[in-house]
mmCIF file of N, CA and C in Angstrom:
data_model
loop_
_atom_site.group_PDB
_atom_site.id
_atom_site.type_symbol
_atom_site.label_atom_id
_atom_site.label_comp_id
_atom_site.label_asym_id
_atom_site.label_seq_id
_atom_site.Cartn_x
_atom_site.Cartn_y
_atom_site.Cartn_z
ATOM 1 N N UNK I 577 2.408 3.157 -33.526
ATOM 2 C CA UNK I 577 3.068 2.607 -32.372
ATOM 3 C C UNK I 577 2.587 3.359 -31.128
ATOM 4 N N UNK I 578 2.294 2.613 -30.074
ATOM 5 C CA UNK I 578 1.825 3.197 -28.824
ATOM 6 C C UNK I 578 3.001 3.718 -28.012
ATOM 7 N N UNK I 579 2.869 4.929 -27.508
ATOM 8 C CA UNK I 579 3.882 5.497 -26.629
ATOM 9 C C UNK I 579 3.328 5.504 -25.207
ATOM 10 N N UNK I 580 4.075 4.918 -24.293
ATOM 11 C CA UNK I 580 3.643 4.849 -22.907
ATOM 12 C C UNK I 580 4.275 5.979 -22.115
ATOM 13 N N UNK I 581 3.511 6.549 -21.202
ATOM 14 C CA UNK I 581 4.007 7.661 -20.393
ATOM 15 C C UNK I 581 4.546 7.209 -19.042
ATOM 16 N N UNK I 582 4.348 5.925 -18.731
ATOM 17 C CA UNK I 582 4.823 5.388 -17.457
ATOM 18 C C UNK I 582 4.987 3.874 -17.586
ATOM 19 N N UNK I 583 5.723 3.264 -16.665
ATOM 20 C CA UNK I 583 5.849 1.804 -16.691
ATOM 21 C C UNK I 583 4.493 1.137 -16.431
ATOM 22 N N UNK I 584 4.320 -0.108 -16.879
ATOM 23 C CA UNK I 584 3.075 -0.822 -16.572
ATOM 24 C C UNK I 584 2.863 -0.903 -15.058
ATOM 25 N N UNK I 585 1.625 -0.786 -14.639
ATOM 26 C CA UNK I 585 1.276 -0.812 -13.212
ATOM 27 C C UNK I 585 0.573 -2.139 -12.903
ATOM 28 N N UNK I 586 1.217 -2.954 -12.088
ATOM 29 C CA UNK I 586 0.707 -4.289 -11.803
ATOM 30 C C UNK I 586 0.392 -4.421 -10.314
ATOM 31 N N UNK I 587 -0.827 -4.827 -10.012
ATOM 32 C CA UNK I 587 -1.271 -5.049 -8.639
ATOM 33 C C UNK I 587 -1.260 -6.541 -8.345
ATOM 34 N N UNK I 588 -0.722 -6.905 -7.194
ATOM 35 C CA UNK I 588 -0.688 -8.295 -6.753
ATOM 36 C C UNK I 588 -1.656 -8.490 -5.592
ATOM 37 N N UNK I 589 -2.530 -9.489 -5.737
ATOM 38 C CA UNK I 589 -3.442 -9.899 -4.672
ATOM 39 C C UNK I 589 -3.122 -11.340 -4.322
ATOM 40 N N UNK I 590 -3.057 -11.650 -3.039
ATOM 41 C CA UNK I 590 -2.806 -13.027 -2.620
ATOM 42 C C UNK I 590 -3.860 -13.436 -1.599
ATOM 43 N N UNK I 591 -4.136 -14.730 -1.542
ATOM 44 C CA UNK I 591 -5.267 -15.208 -0.756
ATOM 45 C C UNK I 591 -4.928 -16.007 0.476
ATOM 46 N N UNK I 592 -3.838 -15.668 1.149
ATOM 47 C CA UNK I 592 -3.466 -16.385 2.367
ATOM 48 C C UNK I 592 -2.892 -15.413 3.390
ATOM 49 N N UNK I 593 -3.137 -15.703 4.653
ATOM 50 C CA UNK I 593 -2.620 -14.856 5.727
ATOM 51 C C UNK I 593 -1.477 -15.521 6.495
ATOM 52 N N UNK I 594 -1.096 -16.734 6.103
ATOM 53 C CA UNK I 594 -0.006 -17.415 6.811
ATOM 54 C C UNK I 594 1.290 -16.624 6.676
ATOM 55 N N UNK I 595 2.114 -16.649 7.730
ATOM 56 C CA UNK I 595 3.397 -15.938 7.704
ATOM 57 C C UNK I 595 4.283 -16.415 6.560
ATOM 58 N N UNK I 596 4.331 -17.714 6.324
ATOM 59 C CA UNK I 596 5.163 -18.277 5.250
ATOM 60 C C UNK I 596 4.269 -18.750 4.102
ATOM 61 N N UNK I 597 3.339 -17.937 3.707
ATOM 62 C CA UNK I 597 2.388 -18.269 2.649
ATOM 63 C C UNK I 597 3.106 -18.466 1.321
ATOM 64 N N UNK I 598 2.921 -19.645 0.726
ATOM 65 C CA UNK I 598 3.541 -19.906 -0.572
ATOM 66 C C UNK I 598 2.940 -19.021 -1.667
ATOM 67 N N UNK I 599 1.645 -18.738 -1.573
ATOM 68 C CA UNK I 599 1.040 -17.887 -2.606
ATOM 69 C C UNK I 599 1.589 -16.464 -2.521
ATOM 70 N N UNK I 600 1.802 -15.967 -1.307
ATOM 71 C CA UNK I 600 2.393 -14.632 -1.168
ATOM 72 C C UNK I 600 3.844 -14.641 -1.630
ATOM 73 N N UNK I 601 4.594 -15.689 -1.261
ATOM 74 C CA UNK I 601 5.993 -15.782 -1.694
ATOM 75 C C UNK I 601 6.093 -15.867 -3.217
ATOM 76 N N UNK I 602 5.183 -16.618 -3.845
ATOM 77 C CA UNK I 602 5.172 -16.703 -5.311
ATOM 78 C C UNK I 602 4.862 -15.338 -5.923
ATOM 79 N N UNK I 603 3.923 -14.615 -5.321
ATOM 80 C CA UNK I 603 3.585 -13.274 -5.813
ATOM 81 C C UNK I 603 4.767 -12.327 -5.664
ATOM 82 N N UNK I 604 5.468 -12.416 -4.538
ATOM 83 C CA UNK I 604 6.636 -11.552 -4.329
ATOM 84 C C UNK I 604 7.737 -11.853 -5.343
ATOM 85 N N UNK I 605 7.941 -13.123 -5.654
ATOM 86 C CA UNK I 605 8.956 -13.485 -6.653
ATOM 87 C C UNK I 605 8.537 -13.003 -8.041
ATOM 88 N N UNK I 606 7.261 -13.167 -8.374
ATOM 89 C CA UNK I 606 6.769 -12.675 -9.666
ATOM 90 C C UNK I 606 6.931 -11.161 -9.754
ATOM 91 N N UNK I 607 6.647 -10.453 -8.674
ATOM 92 C CA UNK I 607 6.801 -8.991 -8.665
ATOM 93 C C UNK I 607 8.258 -8.600 -8.853
ATOM 94 N N UNK I 608 9.156 -9.350 -8.228
ATOM 95 C CA UNK I 608 10.584 -9.071 -8.386
ATOM 96 C C UNK I 608 10.995 -9.207 -9.854
ATOM 97 N N UNK I 609 10.531 -10.260 -10.501
ATOM 98 C CA UNK I 609 10.873 -10.493 -11.910
ATOM 99 C C UNK I 609 10.250 -9.420 -12.794
ATOM 100 N N UNK I 610 8.967 -9.152 -12.597
ATOM 101 C CA UNK I 610 8.269 -8.151 -13.412
ATOM 102 C C UNK I 610 8.883 -6.768 -13.224
ATOM 103 N N UNK I 611 9.260 -6.446 -11.987
ATOM 104 C CA UNK I 611 9.918 -5.158 -11.722
ATOM 105 C C UNK I 611 11.229 -5.052 -12.484
ATOM 106 N N UNK I 612 11.913 -6.179 -12.635
ATOM 107 C CA UNK I 612 13.163 -6.200 -13.392
ATOM 108 C C UNK I 612 12.975 -5.826 -14.852
ATOM 109 N N UNK I 613 11.768 -6.000 -15.356
ATOM 110 C CA UNK I 613 11.453 -5.607 -16.731
ATOM 111 C C UNK I 613 10.895 -4.190 -16.798
ATOM 112 N N UNK I 614 10.861 -3.502 -15.652
ATOM 113 C CA UNK I 614 10.467 -2.098 -15.645
ATOM 114 C C UNK I 614 9.072 -1.797 -15.148
ATOM 115 N N UNK I 615 8.310 -2.805 -14.770
ATOM 116 C CA UNK I 615 6.950 -2.548 -14.288
ATOM 117 C C UNK I 615 6.973 -2.000 -12.867
ATOM 118 N N UNK I 616 5.956 -1.215 -12.547
ATOM 119 C CA UNK I 616 5.759 -0.756 -11.173
ATOM 120 C C UNK I 616 4.777 -1.723 -10.518
ATOM 121 N N UNK I 617 5.148 -2.276 -9.376
ATOM 122 C CA UNK I 617 4.303 -3.269 -8.721
ATOM 123 C C UNK I 617 3.884 -2.793 -7.338
ATOM 124 N N UNK I 618 2.682 -3.197 -6.966
ATOM 125 C CA UNK I 618 2.167 -2.918 -5.625
ATOM 126 C C UNK I 618 1.399 -4.146 -5.140
ATOM 127 N N UNK I 619 1.318 -4.265 -3.819
ATOM 128 C CA UNK I 619 0.602 -5.360 -3.184
ATOM 129 C C UNK I 619 -0.528 -4.811 -2.331
ATOM 130 N N UNK I 620 -1.600 -5.594 -2.256
ATOM 131 C CA UNK I 620 -2.656 -5.296 -1.299
ATOM 132 C C UNK I 620 -2.569 -6.327 -0.189
ATOM 133 N N UNK I 621 -2.466 -5.866 1.054
ATOM 134 C CA UNK I 621 -2.435 -6.749 2.217
ATOM 135 C C UNK I 621 -3.878 -7.001 2.655
ATOM 136 N N UNK I 622 -4.368 -8.243 2.539
ATOM 137 C CA UNK I 622 -5.781 -8.499 2.823
ATOM 138 C C UNK I 622 -6.151 -8.542 4.303
ATOM 139 N N UNK I 623 -5.160 -8.455 5.187
ATOM 140 C CA UNK I 623 -5.497 -8.451 6.617
ATOM 141 C C UNK I 623 -6.384 -7.248 6.922
ATOM 142 N N UNK I 624 -7.353 -7.470 7.758
ATOM 143 C CA UNK I 624 -8.298 -6.446 8.212
ATOM 144 C C UNK I 624 -9.294 -6.002 7.138
ATOM 145 N N UNK I 625 -9.306 -6.682 5.980
ATOM 146 C CA UNK I 625 -10.359 -6.404 4.999
ATOM 147 C C UNK I 625 -11.634 -7.071 5.513
ATOM 148 N N UNK I 626 -12.694 -6.305 5.753
ATOM 149 C CA UNK I 626 -13.913 -6.905 6.303
ATOM 150 C C UNK I 626 -14.586 -7.840 5.298
ATOM 151 N N UNK I 627 -15.413 -8.721 5.829
ATOM 152 C CA UNK I 627 -16.194 -9.619 4.986
ATOM 153 C C UNK I 627 -17.094 -8.771 4.090
ATOM 154 N N UNK I 628 -17.176 -9.168 2.819
ATOM 155 C CA UNK I 628 -17.964 -8.412 1.847
ATOM 156 C C UNK I 628 -19.394 -8.192 2.358
ATOM 157 N N UNK I 629 -19.834 -6.947 2.288
ATOM 158 C CA UNK I 629 -21.195 -6.584 2.653
ATOM 159 C C UNK I 629 -21.419 -6.330 4.130
ATOM 160 N N UNK I 630 -20.391 -6.555 4.966
ATOM 161 C CA UNK I 630 -20.571 -6.386 6.414
ATOM 162 C C UNK I 630 -20.376 -4.945 6.880
ATOM 163 N N UNK I 631 -19.770 -4.129 6.037
ATOM 164 C CA UNK I 631 -19.534 -2.717 6.357
ATOM 165 C C UNK I 631 -19.791 -1.897 5.095
ATOM 166 N N UNK I 632 -19.970 -0.597 5.223
ATOM 167 C CA UNK I 632 -20.115 0.237 4.024
ATOM 168 C C UNK I 632 -18.833 0.213 3.188
ATOM 169 N N UNK I 633 -18.962 0.482 1.907
ATOM 170 C CA UNK I 633 -17.772 0.470 1.044
ATOM 171 C C UNK I 633 -16.869 1.680 1.267
ATOM 172 N N UNK I 634 -17.189 2.486 2.255
ATOM 173 C CA UNK I 634 -16.314 3.600 2.637
ATOM 174 C C UNK I 634 -15.254 3.167 3.649
ATOM 175 N N UNK I 635 -15.279 1.909 4.071
ATOM 176 C CA UNK I 635 -14.284 1.384 5.016
ATOM 177 C C UNK I 635 -12.880 1.602 4.435
ATOM 178 N N UNK I 636 -11.904 2.006 5.257
ATOM 179 C CA UNK I 636 -10.558 2.321 4.749
ATOM 180 C C UNK I 636 -9.888 1.189 3.966
ATOM 181 N N UNK I 637 -10.043 -0.072 4.408
ATOM 182 C CA UNK I 637 -9.400 -1.177 3.674
ATOM 183 C C UNK I 637 -10.082 -1.409 2.328
ATOM 184 N N UNK I 638 -11.385 -1.227 2.280
ATOM 185 C CA UNK I 638 -12.113 -1.363 1.015
ATOM 186 C C UNK I 638 -11.668 -0.262 0.061
ATOM 187 N N UNK I 639 -11.564 0.961 0.559
ATOM 188 C CA UNK I 639 -11.119 2.080 -0.270
ATOM 189 C C UNK I 639 -9.694 1.859 -0.776
ATOM 190 N N UNK I 640 -8.824 1.341 0.091
ATOM 191 C CA UNK I 640 -7.445 1.058 -0.324
ATOM 192 C C UNK I 640 -7.420 0.052 -1.471
ATOM 193 N N UNK I 641 -8.188 -1.030 -1.342
ATOM 194 C CA UNK I 641 -8.242 -2.045 -2.395
ATOM 195 C C UNK I 641 -8.789 -1.459 -3.691
ATOM 196 N N UNK I 642 -9.841 -0.686 -3.610
ATOM 197 C CA UNK I 642 -10.440 -0.109 -4.817
ATOM 198 C C UNK I 642 -9.513 0.918 -5.475
ATOM 199 N N UNK I 643 -8.824 1.708 -4.679
ATOM 200 C CA UNK I 643 -7.877 2.676 -5.247
ATOM 201 C C UNK I 643 -6.722 1.969 -5.949
ATOM 202 N N UNK I 644 -6.219 0.900 -5.345
ATOM 203 C CA UNK I 644 -5.154 0.129 -5.995
ATOM 204 C C UNK I 644 -5.659 -0.522 -7.281
ATOM 205 N N UNK I 645 -6.904 -0.994 -7.277
ATOM 206 C CA UNK I 645 -7.478 -1.599 -8.479
ATOM 207 C C UNK I 645 -7.591 -0.585 -9.608
ATOM 208 N N UNK I 646 -8.003 0.629 -9.266
ATOM 209 C CA UNK I 646 -8.092 1.684 -10.279
ATOM 210 C C UNK I 646 -6.711 2.105 -10.770
ATOM 211 N N UNK I 647 -5.722 2.098 -9.881
ATOM 212 C CA UNK I 647 -4.344 2.450 -10.245
ATOM 213 C C UNK I 647 -3.762 1.424 -11.209
ATOM 214 N N UNK I 648 -4.097 0.165 -11.017
ATOM 215 C CA UNK I 648 -3.446 -0.915 -11.768
ATOM 216 C C UNK I 648 -3.923 -0.997 -13.213
ATOM 217 N N UNK I 649 -3.013 -1.483 -14.042
ATOM 218 C CA UNK I 649 -3.331 -1.764 -15.450
ATOM 219 C C UNK I 649 -3.314 -3.263 -15.714
ATOM 220 N N UNK I 650 -2.884 -4.000 -14.732
ATOM 221 C CA UNK I 650 -2.871 -5.455 -14.773
ATOM 222 C C UNK I 650 -2.835 -5.967 -13.351
ATOM 223 N N UNK I 651 -3.336 -7.180 -13.167
ATOM 224 C CA UNK I 651 -3.337 -7.760 -11.830
ATOM 225 C C UNK I 651 -2.863 -9.202 -11.891
ATOM 226 N N UNK I 652 -2.180 -9.624 -10.822
ATOM 227 C CA UNK I 652 -1.770 -11.011 -10.656
ATOM 228 C C UNK I 652 -2.410 -11.493 -9.363
ATOM 229 N N UNK I 653 -3.180 -12.566 -9.455
ATOM 230 C CA UNK I 653 -3.846 -13.129 -8.289
ATOM 231 C C UNK I 653 -3.219 -14.477 -7.976
ATOM 232 N N UNK I 654 -2.821 -14.688 -6.728
ATOM 233 C CA UNK I 654 -2.319 -15.992 -6.297
ATOM 234 C C UNK I 654 -3.103 -16.418 -5.066
ATOM 235 N N UNK I 655 -3.453 -17.704 -5.028
ATOM 236 C CA UNK I 655 -4.224 -18.213 -3.901
ATOM 237 C C UNK I 655 -3.927 -19.687 -3.708
ATOM 238 N N UNK I 656 -3.873 -20.117 -2.450
ATOM 239 C CA UNK I 656 -3.817 -21.556 -2.224
ATOM 240 C C UNK I 656 -5.116 -22.192 -2.717
ATOM 241 N N UNK I 657 -5.060 -23.480 -2.970
ATOM 242 C CA UNK I 657 -6.266 -24.224 -3.325
ATOM 243 C C UNK I 657 -6.913 -24.698 -2.028
ATOM 244 N N UNK I 658 -8.191 -24.466 -1.896
ATOM 245 C CA UNK I 658 -8.926 -24.885 -0.701
ATOM 246 C C UNK I 658 -10.204 -25.581 -1.156
ATOM 247 N N UNK I 659 -10.286 -26.869 -0.944
ATOM 248 C CA UNK I 659 -11.455 -27.661 -1.341
ATOM 249 C C UNK I 659 -11.764 -27.488 -2.830
ATOM 250 N N UNK I 660 -10.717 -27.455 -3.644
ATOM 251 C CA UNK I 660 -10.893 -27.355 -5.089
ATOM 252 C C UNK I 660 -11.181 -25.958 -5.595
ATOM 253 N N UNK I 661 -10.963 -24.954 -4.773
ATOM 254 C CA UNK I 661 -11.294 -23.591 -5.179
ATOM 255 C C UNK I 661 -10.298 -22.614 -4.559
ATOM 256 N N UNK I 662 -10.460 -21.326 -4.850
ATOM 257 C CA UNK I 662 -9.644 -20.301 -4.202
ATOM 258 C C UNK I 662 -10.103 -20.153 -2.754
ATOM 259 N N UNK I 663 -9.274 -19.522 -1.929
ATOM 260 C CA UNK I 663 -9.636 -19.336 -0.523
ATOM 261 C C UNK I 663 -10.721 -18.276 -0.365
ATOM 262 N N UNK I 664 -11.377 -18.315 0.774
ATOM 263 C CA UNK I 664 -12.370 -17.287 1.087
ATOM 264 C C UNK I 664 -11.752 -15.901 1.128
ATOM 265 N N UNK I 665 -10.504 -15.821 1.601
ATOM 266 C CA UNK I 665 -9.791 -14.539 1.652
ATOM 267 C C UNK I 665 -9.630 -13.954 0.241
ATOM 268 N N UNK I 666 -9.294 -14.806 -0.725
ATOM 269 C CA UNK I 666 -9.126 -14.334 -2.104
ATOM 270 C C UNK I 666 -10.479 -13.913 -2.680
ATOM 271 N N UNK I 667 -11.494 -14.741 -2.459
ATOM 272 C CA UNK I 667 -12.830 -14.431 -2.965
ATOM 273 C C UNK I 667 -13.345 -13.126 -2.368
ATOM 274 N N UNK I 668 -13.067 -12.890 -1.094
ATOM 275 C CA UNK I 668 -13.505 -11.661 -0.442
ATOM 276 C C UNK I 668 -12.897 -10.437 -1.117
ATOM 277 N N UNK I 669 -11.627 -10.510 -1.484
ATOM 278 C CA UNK I 669 -10.986 -9.386 -2.182
ATOM 279 C C UNK I 669 -11.656 -9.139 -3.530
ATOM 280 N N UNK I 670 -11.900 -10.224 -4.263
ATOM 281 C CA UNK I 670 -12.533 -10.103 -5.578
ATOM 282 C C UNK I 670 -13.924 -9.489 -5.438
ATOM 283 N N UNK I 671 -14.665 -9.931 -4.426
ATOM 284 C CA UNK I 671 -16.021 -9.409 -4.225
ATOM 285 C C UNK I 671 -16.035 -7.904 -3.968
ATOM 286 N N UNK I 672 -15.024 -7.386 -3.278
ATOM 287 C CA UNK I 672 -14.996 -5.962 -2.943
ATOM 288 C C UNK I 672 -14.595 -5.078 -4.129
ATOM 289 N N UNK I 673 -14.050 -5.656 -5.189
ATOM 290 C CA UNK I 673 -13.650 -4.854 -6.352
ATOM 291 C C UNK I 673 -14.850 -4.749 -7.290
ATOM 292 N N UNK I 674 -15.469 -3.585 -7.406
ATOM 293 C CA UNK I 674 -16.613 -3.474 -8.318
ATOM 294 C C UNK I 674 -16.160 -3.633 -9.767
ATOM 295 N N UNK I 675 -17.033 -4.178 -10.577
ATOM 296 C CA UNK I 675 -16.687 -4.397 -11.980
ATOM 297 C C UNK I 675 -16.267 -3.115 -12.675
ATOM 298 N N UNK I 676 -16.763 -1.972 -12.231
ATOM 299 C CA UNK I 676 -16.377 -0.709 -12.862
ATOM 300 C C UNK I 676 -14.894 -0.420 -12.660
ATOM 301 N N UNK I 677 -14.281 -0.988 -11.617
ATOM 302 C CA UNK I 677 -12.838 -0.808 -11.405
ATOM 303 C C UNK I 677 -12.033 -1.589 -12.429
ATOM 304 N N UNK I 678 -12.634 -2.632 -12.991
ATOM 305 C CA UNK I 678 -11.900 -3.511 -13.890
ATOM 306 C C UNK I 678 -12.084 -3.153 -15.357
ATOM 307 N N UNK I 679 -12.920 -2.180 -15.660
ATOM 308 C CA UNK I 679 -13.138 -1.784 -17.047
ATOM 309 C C UNK I 679 -11.946 -1.008 -17.570
ATOM 310 N N UNK I 680 -11.555 -1.295 -18.793
ATOM 311 C CA UNK I 680 -10.443 -0.578 -19.422
ATOM 312 C C UNK I 680 -10.942 0.781 -19.883
ATOM 313 N N UNK I 681 -10.215 1.805 -19.537
ATOM 314 C CA UNK I 681 -10.552 3.144 -20.021
ATOM 315 C C UNK I 681 -9.359 3.705 -20.764
ATOM 316 N N UNK I 682 -9.626 4.457 -21.795
ATOM 317 C CA UNK I 682 -8.515 5.042 -22.566
ATOM 318 C C UNK I 682 -8.485 6.539 -22.400
#
C-alpha cells in the first residue's frame, strides 16, 4: 500500500482572460470540489504570459508556470472552444511547459 506524505497537488490552467470566463469559473468550481476531498489546488493566471518564444524562458511568468508545473502531480486544463480548438491563450501555456516538467519522477 502506498503511503502519501502530502495531499495530491493539482494545478489548474484556464484558457480565457474574460472577467466572467466560463472556463475559469468551471475550473474554480472543480478546485472547490477537489479541495473538499483533501487535494491542494493552485491556479496559474495566464495574464502577462508572453507569446511562446518571444522572450527567454527566464521571464518571471514563464518561471512561475514552470515551477507550478513541477509542483503539481496532476493538472486540470479548461478552455473555451475557438474555431474547433483550444484558445491561443491555452496553447501558449502548454507550449511554455517543457516536456521534462510533465515526466513522472519517483
